[in-house]
Tab-separated table of C-alpha atoms and ligand atoms in Angstrom:
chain	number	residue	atom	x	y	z
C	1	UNK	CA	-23.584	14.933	-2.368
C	2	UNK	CA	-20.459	13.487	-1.905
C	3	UNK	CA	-17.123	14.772	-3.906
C	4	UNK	CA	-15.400	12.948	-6.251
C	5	UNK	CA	-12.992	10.315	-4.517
C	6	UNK	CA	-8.827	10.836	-5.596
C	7	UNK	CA	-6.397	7.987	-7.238
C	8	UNK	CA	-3.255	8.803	-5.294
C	9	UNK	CA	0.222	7.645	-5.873
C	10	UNK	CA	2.961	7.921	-3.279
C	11	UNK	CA	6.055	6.332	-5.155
C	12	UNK	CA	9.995	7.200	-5.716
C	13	UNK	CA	12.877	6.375	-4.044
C	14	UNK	CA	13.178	8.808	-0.921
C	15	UNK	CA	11.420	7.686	2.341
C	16	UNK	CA	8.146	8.680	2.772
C	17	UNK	CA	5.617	6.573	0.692
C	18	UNK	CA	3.842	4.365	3.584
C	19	UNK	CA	4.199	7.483	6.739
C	20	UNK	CA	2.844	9.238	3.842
C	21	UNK	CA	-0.045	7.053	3.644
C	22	UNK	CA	-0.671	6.705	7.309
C	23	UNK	CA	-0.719	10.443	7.536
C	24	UNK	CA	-3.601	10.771	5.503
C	25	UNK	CA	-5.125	8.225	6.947
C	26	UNK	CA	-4.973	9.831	10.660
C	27	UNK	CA	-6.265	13.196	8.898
C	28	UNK	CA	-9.379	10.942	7.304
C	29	UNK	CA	-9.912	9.554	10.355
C	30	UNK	CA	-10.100	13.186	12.031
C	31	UNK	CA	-13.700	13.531	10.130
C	32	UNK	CA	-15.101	9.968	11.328
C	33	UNK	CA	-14.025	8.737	7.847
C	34	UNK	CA	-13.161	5.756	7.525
C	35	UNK	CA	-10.064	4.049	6.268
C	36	UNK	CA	-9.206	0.360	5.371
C	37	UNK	CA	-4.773	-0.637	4.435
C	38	UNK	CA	-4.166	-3.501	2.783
C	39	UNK	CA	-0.678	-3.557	2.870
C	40	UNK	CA	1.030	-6.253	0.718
C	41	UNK	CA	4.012	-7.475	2.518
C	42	UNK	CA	7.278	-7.210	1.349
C	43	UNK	CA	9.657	-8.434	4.609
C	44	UNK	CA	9.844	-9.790	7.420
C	45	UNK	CA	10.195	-6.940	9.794
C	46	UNK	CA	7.658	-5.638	12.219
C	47	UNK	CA	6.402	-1.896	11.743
C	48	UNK	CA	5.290	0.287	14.228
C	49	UNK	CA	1.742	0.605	12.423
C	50	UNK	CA	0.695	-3.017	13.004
C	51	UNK	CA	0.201	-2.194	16.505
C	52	UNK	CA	-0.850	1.538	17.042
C	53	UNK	CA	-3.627	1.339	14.652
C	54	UNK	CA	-5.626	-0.964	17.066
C	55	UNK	CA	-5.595	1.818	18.898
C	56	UNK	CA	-7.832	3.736	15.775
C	57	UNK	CA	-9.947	0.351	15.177
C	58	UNK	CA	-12.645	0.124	14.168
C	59	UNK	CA	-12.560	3.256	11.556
C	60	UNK	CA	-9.050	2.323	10.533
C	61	UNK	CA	-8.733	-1.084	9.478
C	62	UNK	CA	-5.501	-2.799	8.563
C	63	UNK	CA	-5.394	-6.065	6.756
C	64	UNK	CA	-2.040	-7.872	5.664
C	65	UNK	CA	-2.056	-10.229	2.599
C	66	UNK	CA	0.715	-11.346	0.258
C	67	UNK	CA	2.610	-13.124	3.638
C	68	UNK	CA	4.378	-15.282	1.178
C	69	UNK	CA	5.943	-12.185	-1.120
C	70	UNK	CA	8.518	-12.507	1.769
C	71	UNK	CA	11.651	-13.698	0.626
C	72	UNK	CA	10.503	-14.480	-2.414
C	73	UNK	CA	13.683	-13.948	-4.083
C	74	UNK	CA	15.599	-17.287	-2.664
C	75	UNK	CA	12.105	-18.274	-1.450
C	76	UNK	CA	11.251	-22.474	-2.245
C	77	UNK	CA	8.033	-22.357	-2.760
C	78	UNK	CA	6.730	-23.004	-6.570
C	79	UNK	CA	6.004	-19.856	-8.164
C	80	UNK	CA	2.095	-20.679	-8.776
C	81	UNK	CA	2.184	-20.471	-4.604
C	82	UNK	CA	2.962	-16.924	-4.994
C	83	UNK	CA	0.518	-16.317	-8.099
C	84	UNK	CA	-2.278	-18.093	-6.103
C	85	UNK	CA	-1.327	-15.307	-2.473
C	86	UNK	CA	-1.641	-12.502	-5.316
C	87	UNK	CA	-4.970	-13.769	-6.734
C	88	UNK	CA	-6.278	-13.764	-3.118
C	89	UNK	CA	-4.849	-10.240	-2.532
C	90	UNK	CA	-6.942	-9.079	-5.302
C	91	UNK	CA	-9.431	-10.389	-4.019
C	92	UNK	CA	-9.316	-8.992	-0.766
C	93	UNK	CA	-8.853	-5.710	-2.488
C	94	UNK	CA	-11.882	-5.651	-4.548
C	95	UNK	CA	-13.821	-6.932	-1.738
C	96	UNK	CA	-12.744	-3.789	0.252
C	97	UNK	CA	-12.703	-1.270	-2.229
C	98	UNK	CA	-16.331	-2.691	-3.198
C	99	UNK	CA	-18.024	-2.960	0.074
C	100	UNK	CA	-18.851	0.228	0.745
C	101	UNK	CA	-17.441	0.275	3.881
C	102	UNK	CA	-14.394	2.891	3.178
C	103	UNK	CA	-14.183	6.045	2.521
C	104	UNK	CA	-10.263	5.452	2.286
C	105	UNK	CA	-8.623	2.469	0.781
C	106	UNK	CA	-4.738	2.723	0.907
C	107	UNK	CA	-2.778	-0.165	-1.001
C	108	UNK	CA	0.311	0.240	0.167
C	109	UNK	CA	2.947	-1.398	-1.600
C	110	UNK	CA	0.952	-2.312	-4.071
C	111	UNK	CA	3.616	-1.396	-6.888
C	112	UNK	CA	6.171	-3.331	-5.092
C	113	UNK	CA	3.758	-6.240	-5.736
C	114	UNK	CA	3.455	-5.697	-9.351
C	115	UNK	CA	7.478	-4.897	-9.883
C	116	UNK	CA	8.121	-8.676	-8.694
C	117	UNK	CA	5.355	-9.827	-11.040
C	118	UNK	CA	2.992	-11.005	-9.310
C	119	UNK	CA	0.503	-9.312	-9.572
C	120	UNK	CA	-0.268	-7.371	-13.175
C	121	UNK	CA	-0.783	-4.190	-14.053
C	122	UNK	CA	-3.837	-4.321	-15.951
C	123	UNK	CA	-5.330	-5.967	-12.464
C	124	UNK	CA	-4.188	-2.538	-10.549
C	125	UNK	CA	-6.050	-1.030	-13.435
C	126	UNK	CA	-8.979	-2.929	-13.021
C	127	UNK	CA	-9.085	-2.364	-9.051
C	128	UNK	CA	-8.663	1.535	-9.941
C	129	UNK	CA	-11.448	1.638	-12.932
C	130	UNK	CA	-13.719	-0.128	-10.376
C	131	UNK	CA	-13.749	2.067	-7.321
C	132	UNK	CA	-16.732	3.604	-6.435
C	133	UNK	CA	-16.566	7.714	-7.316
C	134	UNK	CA	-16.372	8.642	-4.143
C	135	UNK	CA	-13.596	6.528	-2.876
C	136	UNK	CA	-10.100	7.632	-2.307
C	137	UNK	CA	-7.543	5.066	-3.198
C	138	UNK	CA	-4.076	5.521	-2.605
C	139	UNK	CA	-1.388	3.280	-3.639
C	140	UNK	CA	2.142	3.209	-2.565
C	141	UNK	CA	5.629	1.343	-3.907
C	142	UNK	CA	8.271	2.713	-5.419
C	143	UNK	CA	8.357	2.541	-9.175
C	144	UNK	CA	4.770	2.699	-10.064
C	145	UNK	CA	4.159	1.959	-13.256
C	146	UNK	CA	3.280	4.582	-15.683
C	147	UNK	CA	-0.100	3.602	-16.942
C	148	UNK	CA	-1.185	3.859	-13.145
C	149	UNK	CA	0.149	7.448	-12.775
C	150	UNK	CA	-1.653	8.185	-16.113
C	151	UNK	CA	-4.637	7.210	-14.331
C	152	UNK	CA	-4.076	8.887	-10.662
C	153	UNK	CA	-5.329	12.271	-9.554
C	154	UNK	CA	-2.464	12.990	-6.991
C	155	UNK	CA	1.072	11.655	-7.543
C	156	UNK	CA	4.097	12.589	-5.460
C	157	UNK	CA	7.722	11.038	-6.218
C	158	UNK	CA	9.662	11.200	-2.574
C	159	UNK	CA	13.192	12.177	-3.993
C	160	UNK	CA	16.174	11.146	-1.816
C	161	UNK	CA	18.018	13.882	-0.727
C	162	UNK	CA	19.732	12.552	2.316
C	163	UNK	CA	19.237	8.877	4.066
C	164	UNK	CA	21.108	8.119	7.317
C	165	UNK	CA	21.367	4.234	5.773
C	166	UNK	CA	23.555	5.845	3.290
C	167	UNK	CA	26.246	6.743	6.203
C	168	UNK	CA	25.938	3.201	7.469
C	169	UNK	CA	23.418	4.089	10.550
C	170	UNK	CA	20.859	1.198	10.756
C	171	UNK	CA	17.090	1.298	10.473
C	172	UNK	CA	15.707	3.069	13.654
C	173	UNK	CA	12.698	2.371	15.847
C	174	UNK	CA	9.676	4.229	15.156
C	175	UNK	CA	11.609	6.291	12.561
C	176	UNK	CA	11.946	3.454	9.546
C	177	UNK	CA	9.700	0.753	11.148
F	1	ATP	P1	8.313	4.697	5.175
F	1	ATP	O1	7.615	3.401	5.530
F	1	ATP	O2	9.338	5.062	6.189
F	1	ATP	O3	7.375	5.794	4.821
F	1	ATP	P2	8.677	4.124	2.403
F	1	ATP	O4	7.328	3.521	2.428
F	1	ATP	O5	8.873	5.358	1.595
F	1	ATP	O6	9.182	4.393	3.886
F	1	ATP	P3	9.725	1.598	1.493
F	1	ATP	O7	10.317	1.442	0.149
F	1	ATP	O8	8.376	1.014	1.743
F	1	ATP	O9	9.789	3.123	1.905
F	1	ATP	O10	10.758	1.006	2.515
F	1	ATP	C1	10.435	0.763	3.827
F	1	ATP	C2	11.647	0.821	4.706
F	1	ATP	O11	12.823	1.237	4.034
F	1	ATP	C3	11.483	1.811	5.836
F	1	ATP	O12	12.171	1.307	6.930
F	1	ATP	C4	12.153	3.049	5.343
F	1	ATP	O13	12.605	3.899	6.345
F	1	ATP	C5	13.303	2.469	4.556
F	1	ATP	N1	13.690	3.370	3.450
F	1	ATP	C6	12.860	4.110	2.721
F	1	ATP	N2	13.531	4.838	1.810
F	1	ATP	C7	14.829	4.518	1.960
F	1	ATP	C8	16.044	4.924	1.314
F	1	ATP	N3	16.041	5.818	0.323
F	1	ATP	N4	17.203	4.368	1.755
F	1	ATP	C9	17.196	3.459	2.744
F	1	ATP	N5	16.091	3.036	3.393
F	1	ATP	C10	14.922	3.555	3.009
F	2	MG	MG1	6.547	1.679	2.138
């Protein structure tokens, strides 16, 4: 039989949340399990991740949606462009977490998604409520919202203690992305 399948929450404002995810992911993968991250993009910058996990394909999956969350802030674009790239997220989210395929489905920033608005709560709810028992879902983003943590198994806030950015050193390679 297989065990019950975690909601878990990687949020707060220290660094941490998406290695966090990846982590788990490599230990998952250590036991042939296997692991799909949807990761809905907030920027324009290339991580790391994009490219080493072909190197765990076809276990570990990585699919990006939300391309047009980036620069959404002075972004053009009507705002029912933006709600029509989060309907299709969810979509590609239920699909996953549906197709029994995974035994890992990581979100990650997922709550970053839902702080701009676009996509709602109640539809994180709905993606949580439907997972299959023995799926574990993890979703990352700072400020998660609390009717998600009342719903997770696992949440961890990364604190800040100390970032370099805060003495003016710049993002570094393979450290930040
Ligand atoms: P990481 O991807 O390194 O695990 P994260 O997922 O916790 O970080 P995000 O909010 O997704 O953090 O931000 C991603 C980028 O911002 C990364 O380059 C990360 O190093 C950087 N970052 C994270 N936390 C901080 C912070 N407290 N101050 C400045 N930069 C940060
Ligand atoms: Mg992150």
């Amino acid at each position: 039989m297989s065990e019950k399948g975690f909601v878990i929450v990687y949020t707060g404002g220290g660094k941490g949340k998406t290695t966090a995810a990846l982590g788990l992911a490599l230990r998952a993968l250590g036991y042939n399990h296997k692991v799909c991250m949807i990761q809905f993009i907030k920027g324009s910058w290339h991580y790391g991740e994009l490219d080493s996990v072909k190197r765990l394909e076809p276990e570990l999956e990585l699919t990006a949606v939300g391309k047009g969350f980036v620069g959404i802030i002075d972004d053009k674009s009507p705002r029912e462009d933006h709600e029509k790239i989060a309907e299709e997220a969810i979509k590609i989210c239920k699909e996953k977490i549906n197709s029994d395929k995974f035994d890992v489905v990581i979100l990650d920033e997922i709550n970053y998604a839902v702080n701009l608005g676009l996509i709602r709560t109640e539809q994180v709810i709905e993606l949580i409520k439907m997972k299959p028992d023995d799926l574990d879902l993890v979703l990352t983003g700072n400020h998660a919202k609390q009717e998600i943590i009342d719903l997770a198994d696992l949440v961890t806030e990364m604190k800040e203690i100390k970032h370099p950015f805060k003495s003016g050193i710049k993002a570094k390679k393979g450290i930040d992305f």
